[in-house]
Short mmCIF file of N, CA and C and ligand atoms in Angstrom, two decimals:
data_model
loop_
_atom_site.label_atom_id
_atom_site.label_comp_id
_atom_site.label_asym_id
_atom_site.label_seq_id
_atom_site.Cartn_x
_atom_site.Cartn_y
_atom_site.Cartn_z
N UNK K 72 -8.94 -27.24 4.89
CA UNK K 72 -9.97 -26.49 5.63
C UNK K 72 -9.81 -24.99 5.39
N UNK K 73 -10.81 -24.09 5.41
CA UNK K 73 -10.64 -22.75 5.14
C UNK K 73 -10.95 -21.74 5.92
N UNK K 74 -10.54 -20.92 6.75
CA UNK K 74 -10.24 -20.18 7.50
C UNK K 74 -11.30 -19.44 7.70
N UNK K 75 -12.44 -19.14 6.52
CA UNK K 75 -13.57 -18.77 7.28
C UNK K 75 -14.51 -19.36 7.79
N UNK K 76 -14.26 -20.54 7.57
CA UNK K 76 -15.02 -21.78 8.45
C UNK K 76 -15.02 -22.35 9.75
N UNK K 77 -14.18 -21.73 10.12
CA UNK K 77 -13.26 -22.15 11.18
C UNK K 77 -14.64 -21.16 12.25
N UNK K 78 -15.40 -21.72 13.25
CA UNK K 78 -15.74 -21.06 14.26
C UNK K 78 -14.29 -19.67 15.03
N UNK K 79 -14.96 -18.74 15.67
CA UNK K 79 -13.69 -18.34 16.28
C UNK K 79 -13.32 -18.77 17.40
N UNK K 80 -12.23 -18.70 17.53
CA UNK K 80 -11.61 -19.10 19.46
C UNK K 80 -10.77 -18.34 19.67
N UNK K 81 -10.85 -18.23 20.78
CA UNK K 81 -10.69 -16.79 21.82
C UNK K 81 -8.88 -17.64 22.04
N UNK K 82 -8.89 -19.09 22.28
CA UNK K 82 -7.30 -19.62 22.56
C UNK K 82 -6.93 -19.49 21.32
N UNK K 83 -7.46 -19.66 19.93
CA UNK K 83 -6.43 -19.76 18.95
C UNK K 83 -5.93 -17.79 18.54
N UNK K 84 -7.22 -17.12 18.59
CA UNK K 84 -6.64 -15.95 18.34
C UNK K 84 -5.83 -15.78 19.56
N UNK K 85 -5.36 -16.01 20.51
CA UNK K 85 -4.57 -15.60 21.65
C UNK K 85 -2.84 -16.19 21.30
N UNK K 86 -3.21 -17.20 20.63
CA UNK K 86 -2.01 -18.49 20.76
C UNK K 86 -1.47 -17.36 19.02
N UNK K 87 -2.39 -17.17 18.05
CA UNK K 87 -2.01 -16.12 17.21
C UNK K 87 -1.32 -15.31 17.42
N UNK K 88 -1.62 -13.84 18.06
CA UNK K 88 -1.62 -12.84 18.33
C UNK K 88 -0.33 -12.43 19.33
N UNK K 89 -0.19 -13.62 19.90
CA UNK K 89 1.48 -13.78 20.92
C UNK K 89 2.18 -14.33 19.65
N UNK K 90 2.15 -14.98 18.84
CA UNK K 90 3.53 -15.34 17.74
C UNK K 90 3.35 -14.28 17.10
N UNK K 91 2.71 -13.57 16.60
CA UNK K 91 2.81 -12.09 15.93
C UNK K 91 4.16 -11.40 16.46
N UNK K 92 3.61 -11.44 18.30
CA UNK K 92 4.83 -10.28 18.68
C UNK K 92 6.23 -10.83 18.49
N UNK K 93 6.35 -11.95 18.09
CA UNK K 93 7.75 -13.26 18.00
C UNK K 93 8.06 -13.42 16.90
N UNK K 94 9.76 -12.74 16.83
CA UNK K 94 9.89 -12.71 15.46
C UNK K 94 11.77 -13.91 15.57
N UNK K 95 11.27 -14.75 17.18
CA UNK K 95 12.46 -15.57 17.60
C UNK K 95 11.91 -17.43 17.31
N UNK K 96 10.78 -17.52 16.74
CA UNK K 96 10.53 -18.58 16.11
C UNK K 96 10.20 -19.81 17.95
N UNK K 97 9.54 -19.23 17.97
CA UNK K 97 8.97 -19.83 19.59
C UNK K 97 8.79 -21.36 19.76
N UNK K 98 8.93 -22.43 20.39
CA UNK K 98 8.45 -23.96 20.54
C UNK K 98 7.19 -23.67 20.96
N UNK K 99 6.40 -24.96 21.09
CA UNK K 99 5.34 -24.87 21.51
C UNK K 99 4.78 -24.68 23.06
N UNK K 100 6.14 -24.92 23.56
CA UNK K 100 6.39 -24.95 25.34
C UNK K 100 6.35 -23.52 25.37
N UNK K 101 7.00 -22.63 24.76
CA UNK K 101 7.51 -21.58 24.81
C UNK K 101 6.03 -20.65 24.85
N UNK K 102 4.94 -20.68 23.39
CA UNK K 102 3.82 -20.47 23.50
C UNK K 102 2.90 -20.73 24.62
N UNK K 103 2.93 -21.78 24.32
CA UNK K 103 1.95 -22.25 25.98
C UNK K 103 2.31 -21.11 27.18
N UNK K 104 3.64 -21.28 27.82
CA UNK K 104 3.90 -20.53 28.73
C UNK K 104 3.47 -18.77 28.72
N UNK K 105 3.50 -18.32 27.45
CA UNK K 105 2.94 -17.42 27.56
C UNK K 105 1.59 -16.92 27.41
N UNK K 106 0.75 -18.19 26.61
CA UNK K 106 -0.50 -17.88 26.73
C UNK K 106 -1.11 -18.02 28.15
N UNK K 107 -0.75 -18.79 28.49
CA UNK K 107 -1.50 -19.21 30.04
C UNK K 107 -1.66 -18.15 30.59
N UNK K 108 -0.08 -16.85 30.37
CA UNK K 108 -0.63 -15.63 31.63
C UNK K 108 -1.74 -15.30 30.96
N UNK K 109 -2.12 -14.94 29.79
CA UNK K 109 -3.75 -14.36 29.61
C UNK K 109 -4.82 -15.54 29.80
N UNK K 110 -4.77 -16.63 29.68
CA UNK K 110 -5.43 -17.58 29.86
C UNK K 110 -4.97 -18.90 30.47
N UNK K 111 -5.22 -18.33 32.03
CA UNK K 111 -4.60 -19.61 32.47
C UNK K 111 -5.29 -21.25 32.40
N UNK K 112 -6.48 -21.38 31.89
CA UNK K 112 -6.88 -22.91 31.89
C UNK K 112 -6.12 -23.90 30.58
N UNK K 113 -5.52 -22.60 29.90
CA UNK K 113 -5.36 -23.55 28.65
C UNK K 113 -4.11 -24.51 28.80
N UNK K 114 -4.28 -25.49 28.14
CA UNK K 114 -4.17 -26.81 28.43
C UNK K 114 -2.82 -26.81 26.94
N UNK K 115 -1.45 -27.52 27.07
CA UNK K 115 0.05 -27.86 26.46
C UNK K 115 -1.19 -28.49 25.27
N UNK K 116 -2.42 -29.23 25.15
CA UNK K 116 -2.64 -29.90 24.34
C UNK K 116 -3.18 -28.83 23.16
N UNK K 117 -3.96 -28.37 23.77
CA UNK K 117 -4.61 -27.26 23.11
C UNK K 117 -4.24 -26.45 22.04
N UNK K 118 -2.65 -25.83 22.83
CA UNK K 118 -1.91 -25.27 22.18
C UNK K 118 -1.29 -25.65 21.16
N UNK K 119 -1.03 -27.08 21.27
CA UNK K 119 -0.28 -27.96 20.22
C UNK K 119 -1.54 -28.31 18.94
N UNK K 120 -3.20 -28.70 19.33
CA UNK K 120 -3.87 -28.80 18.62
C UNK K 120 -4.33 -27.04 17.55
N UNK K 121 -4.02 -26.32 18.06
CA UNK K 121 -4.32 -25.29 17.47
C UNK K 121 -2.98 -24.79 16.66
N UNK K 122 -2.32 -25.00 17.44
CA UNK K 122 -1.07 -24.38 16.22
C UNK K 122 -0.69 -25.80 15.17
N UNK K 123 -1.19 -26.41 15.41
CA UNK K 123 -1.39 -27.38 14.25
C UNK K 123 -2.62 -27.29 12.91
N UNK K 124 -3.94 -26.98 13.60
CA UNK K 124 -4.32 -26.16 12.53
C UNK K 124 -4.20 -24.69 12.04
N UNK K 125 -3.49 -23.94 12.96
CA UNK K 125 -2.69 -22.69 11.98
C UNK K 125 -2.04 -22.65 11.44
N UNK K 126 -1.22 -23.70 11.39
CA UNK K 126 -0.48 -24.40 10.18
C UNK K 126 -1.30 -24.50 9.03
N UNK K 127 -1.91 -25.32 9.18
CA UNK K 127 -3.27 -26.24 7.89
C UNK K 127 -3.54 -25.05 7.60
N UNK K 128 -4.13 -23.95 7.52
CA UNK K 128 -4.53 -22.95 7.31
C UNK K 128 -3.87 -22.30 6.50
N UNK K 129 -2.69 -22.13 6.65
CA UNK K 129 -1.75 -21.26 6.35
C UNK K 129 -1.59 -19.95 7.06
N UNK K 130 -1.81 -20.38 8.19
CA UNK K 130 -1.88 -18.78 9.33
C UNK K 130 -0.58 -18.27 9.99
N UNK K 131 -0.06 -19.71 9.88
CA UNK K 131 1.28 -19.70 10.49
C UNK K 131 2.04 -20.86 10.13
N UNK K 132 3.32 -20.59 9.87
CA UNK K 132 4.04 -22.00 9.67
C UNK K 132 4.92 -22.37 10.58
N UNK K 133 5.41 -23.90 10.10
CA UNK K 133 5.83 -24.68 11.23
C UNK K 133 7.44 -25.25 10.97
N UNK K 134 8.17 -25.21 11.49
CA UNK K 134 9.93 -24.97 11.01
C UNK K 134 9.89 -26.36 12.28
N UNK K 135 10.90 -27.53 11.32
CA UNK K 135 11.03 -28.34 11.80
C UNK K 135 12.86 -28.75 11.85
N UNK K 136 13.27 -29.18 12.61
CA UNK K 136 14.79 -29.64 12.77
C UNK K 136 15.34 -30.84 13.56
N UNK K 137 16.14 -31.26 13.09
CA UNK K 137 16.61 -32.97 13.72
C UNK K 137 16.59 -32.74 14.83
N UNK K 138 15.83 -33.31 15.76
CA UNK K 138 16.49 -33.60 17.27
C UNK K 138 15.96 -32.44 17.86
N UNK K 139 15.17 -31.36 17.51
CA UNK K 139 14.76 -30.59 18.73
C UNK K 139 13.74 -30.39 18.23
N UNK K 140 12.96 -29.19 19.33
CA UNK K 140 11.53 -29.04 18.83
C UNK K 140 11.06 -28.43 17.90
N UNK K 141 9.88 -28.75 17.78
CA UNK K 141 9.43 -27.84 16.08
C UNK K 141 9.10 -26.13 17.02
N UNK K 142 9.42 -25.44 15.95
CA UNK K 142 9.15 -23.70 15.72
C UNK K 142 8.15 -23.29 15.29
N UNK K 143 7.41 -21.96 15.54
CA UNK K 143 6.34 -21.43 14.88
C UNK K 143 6.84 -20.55 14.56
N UNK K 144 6.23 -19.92 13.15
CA UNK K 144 6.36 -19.05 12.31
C UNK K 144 5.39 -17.83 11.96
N UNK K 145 4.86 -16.47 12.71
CA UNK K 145 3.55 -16.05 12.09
C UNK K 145 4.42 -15.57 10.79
N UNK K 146 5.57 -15.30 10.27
CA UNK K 146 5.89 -14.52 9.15
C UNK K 146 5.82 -15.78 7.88
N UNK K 147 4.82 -15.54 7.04
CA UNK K 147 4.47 -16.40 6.05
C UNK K 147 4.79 -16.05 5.08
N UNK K 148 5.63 -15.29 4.80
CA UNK K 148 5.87 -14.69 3.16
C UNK K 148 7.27 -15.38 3.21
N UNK K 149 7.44 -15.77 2.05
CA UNK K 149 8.79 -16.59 1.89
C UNK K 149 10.38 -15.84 2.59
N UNK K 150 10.77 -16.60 3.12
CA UNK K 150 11.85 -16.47 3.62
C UNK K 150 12.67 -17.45 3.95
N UNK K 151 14.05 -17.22 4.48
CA UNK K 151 14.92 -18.41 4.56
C UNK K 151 15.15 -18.11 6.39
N UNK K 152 15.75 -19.08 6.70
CA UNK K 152 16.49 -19.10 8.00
C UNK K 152 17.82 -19.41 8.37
N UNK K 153 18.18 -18.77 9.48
CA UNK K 153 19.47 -19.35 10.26
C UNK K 153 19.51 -19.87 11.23
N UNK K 154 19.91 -21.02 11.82
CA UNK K 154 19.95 -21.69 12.73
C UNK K 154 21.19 -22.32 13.40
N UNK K 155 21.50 -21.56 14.62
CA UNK K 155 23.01 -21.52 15.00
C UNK K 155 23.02 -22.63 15.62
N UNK K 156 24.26 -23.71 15.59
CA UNK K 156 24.16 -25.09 15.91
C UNK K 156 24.75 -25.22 17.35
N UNK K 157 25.39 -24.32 17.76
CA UNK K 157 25.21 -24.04 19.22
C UNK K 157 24.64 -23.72 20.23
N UNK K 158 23.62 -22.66 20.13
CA UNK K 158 22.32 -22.03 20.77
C UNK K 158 20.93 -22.54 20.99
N UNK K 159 20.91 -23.11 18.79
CA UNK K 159 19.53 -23.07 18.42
C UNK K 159 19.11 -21.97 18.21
N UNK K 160 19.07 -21.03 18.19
CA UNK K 160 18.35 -19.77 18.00
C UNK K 160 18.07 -19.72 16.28
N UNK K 161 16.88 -19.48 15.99
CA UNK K 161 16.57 -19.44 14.53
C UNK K 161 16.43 -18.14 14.17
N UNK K 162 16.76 -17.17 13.02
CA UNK K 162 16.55 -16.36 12.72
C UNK K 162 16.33 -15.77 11.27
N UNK K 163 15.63 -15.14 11.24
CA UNK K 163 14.92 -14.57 9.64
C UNK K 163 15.97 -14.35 8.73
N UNK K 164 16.36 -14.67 7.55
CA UNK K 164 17.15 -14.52 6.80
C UNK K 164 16.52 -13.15 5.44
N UNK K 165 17.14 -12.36 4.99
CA UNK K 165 16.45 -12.09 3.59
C UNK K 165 17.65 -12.57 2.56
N UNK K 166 16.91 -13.25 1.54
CA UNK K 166 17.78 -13.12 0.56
C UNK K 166 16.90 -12.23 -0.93
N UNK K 167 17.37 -11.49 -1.08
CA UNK K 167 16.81 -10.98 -2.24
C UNK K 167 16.57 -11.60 -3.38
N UNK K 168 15.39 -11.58 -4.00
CA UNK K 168 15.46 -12.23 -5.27
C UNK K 168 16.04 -13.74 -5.53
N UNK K 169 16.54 -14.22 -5.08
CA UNK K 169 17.41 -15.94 -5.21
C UNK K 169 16.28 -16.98 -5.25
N UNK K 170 15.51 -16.44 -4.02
CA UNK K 170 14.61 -17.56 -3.77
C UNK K 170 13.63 -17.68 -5.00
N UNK K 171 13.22 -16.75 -5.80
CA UNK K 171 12.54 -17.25 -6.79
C UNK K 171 13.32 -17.90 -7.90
N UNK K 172 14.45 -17.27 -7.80
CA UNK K 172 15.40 -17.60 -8.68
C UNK K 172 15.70 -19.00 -8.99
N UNK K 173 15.93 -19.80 -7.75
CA UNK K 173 16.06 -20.89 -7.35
C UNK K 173 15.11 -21.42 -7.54
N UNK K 174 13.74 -21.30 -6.99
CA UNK K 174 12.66 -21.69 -7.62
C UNK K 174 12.76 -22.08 -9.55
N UNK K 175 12.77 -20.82 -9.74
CA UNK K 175 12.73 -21.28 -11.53
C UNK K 175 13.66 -22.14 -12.21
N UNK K 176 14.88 -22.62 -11.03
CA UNK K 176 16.03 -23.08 -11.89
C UNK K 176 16.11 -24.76 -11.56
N UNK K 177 14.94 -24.68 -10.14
CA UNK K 177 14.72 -26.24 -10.10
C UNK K 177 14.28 -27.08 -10.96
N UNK K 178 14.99 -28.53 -11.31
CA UNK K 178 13.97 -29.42 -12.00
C UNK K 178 13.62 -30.15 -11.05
N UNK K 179 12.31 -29.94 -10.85
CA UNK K 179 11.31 -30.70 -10.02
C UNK K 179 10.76 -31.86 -11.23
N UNK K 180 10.30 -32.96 -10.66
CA UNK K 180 9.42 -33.85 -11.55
C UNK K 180 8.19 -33.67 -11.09
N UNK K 181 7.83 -32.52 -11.17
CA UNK K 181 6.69 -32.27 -10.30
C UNK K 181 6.11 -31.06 -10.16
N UNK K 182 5.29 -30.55 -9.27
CA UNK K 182 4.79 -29.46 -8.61
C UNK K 182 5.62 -29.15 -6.99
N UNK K 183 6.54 -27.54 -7.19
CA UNK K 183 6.64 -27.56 -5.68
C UNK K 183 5.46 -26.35 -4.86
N UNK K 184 5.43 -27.30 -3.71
CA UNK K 184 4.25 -26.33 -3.07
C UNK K 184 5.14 -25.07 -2.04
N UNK K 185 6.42 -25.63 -1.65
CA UNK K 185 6.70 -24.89 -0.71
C UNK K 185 8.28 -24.93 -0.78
N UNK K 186 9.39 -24.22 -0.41
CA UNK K 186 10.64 -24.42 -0.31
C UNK K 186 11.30 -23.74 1.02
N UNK K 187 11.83 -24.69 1.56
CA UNK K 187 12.28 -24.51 3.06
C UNK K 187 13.98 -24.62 2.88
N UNK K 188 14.90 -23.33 3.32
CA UNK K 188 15.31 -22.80 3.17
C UNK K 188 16.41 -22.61 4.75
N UNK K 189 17.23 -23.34 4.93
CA UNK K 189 17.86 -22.98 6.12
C UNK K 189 19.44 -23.33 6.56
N UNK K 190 19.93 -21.98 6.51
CA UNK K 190 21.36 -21.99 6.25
C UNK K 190 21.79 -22.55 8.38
N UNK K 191 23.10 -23.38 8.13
CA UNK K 191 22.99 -23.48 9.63
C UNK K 191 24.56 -22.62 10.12
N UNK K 192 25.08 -22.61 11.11
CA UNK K 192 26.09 -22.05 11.28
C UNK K 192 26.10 -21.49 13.39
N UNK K 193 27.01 -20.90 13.17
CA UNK K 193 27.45 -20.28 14.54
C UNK K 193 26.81 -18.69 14.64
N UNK K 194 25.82 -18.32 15.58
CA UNK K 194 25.60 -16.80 15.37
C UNK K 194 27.13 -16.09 15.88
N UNK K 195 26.52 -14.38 15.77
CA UNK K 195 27.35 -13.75 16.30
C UNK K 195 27.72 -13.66 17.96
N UNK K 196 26.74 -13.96 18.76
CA UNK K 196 26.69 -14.08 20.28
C UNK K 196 27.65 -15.46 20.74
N UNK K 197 27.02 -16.21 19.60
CA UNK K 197 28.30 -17.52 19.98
C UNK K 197 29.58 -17.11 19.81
N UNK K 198 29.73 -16.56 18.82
CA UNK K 198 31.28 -16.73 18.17
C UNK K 198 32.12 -15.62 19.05
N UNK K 199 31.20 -14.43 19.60
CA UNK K 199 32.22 -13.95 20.59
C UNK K 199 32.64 -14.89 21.85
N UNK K 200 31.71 -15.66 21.97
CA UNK K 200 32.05 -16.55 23.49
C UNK K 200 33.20 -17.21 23.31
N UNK K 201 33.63 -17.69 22.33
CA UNK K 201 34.72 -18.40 22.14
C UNK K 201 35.74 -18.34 21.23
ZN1 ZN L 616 24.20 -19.07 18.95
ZN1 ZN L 617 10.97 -16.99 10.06
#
């Protein structure tokens, strides 16, 4: 589907425009809760149906992990992540240059459309706790 086709909505640019300011990779509970203060009728479904097609779109992406909930992403330009196995907290990685690198050095039997990228480990907030 293509993005100028898309009628506008006042919940999806809202449900947008709050992951913009989120650069902590939000659940969908997490969204909801904050859209509601600007719009309180909107509905856990809503939110989940729309950030599902901002996905499809490519408006925003969607970071998935064993056993907990999926993440939203508004930062769409390739990047990697960290994901501390104590917290959960996901966070933006840069790696310079590798990722294409890696790209060119794959043998795919194929076409890749996308490469997901996520180092796991202990952050720094954990590792002082203990
Ligand atoms: Zn942590
Ligand atoms: Zn990210």
């Amino acid at each position: 589907m293509e993005a100028t086709k898309l009628k506008k909505s006042k919940q999806r640019d809202a449900i947008l425009s709050f992951l913009k300011t989120r650069k902590d990779h939000p659940t969908a509970d997490t969204i909801y809760e904050n859209v509601r203060k600007d719009i309180p009728n909107i509905s856990l479904g809503t939110v989940y149906r729309n950030l599902a097609l901002l996905t499809d779109i490519g408006e925003i992406k969607k970071l998935s992990f064993d056993g907990t909930s999926d993440r939203y992403d508004a930062e769409t330009s390739p990047h990697c992540h960290f994901r501390c196995r104590n917290c959960g907290k996901v966070i933006d990685v840069e790696v310079d240059g590798v990722l294409e690198d890696i790209l060119s050095h794959a043998k795919v039997p194929g076409q890749i459309d996308e490469q997901i990228t996520v180092f796991i480990g202990t952050c720094e907030q954990c590792m002082d706790k203990y």
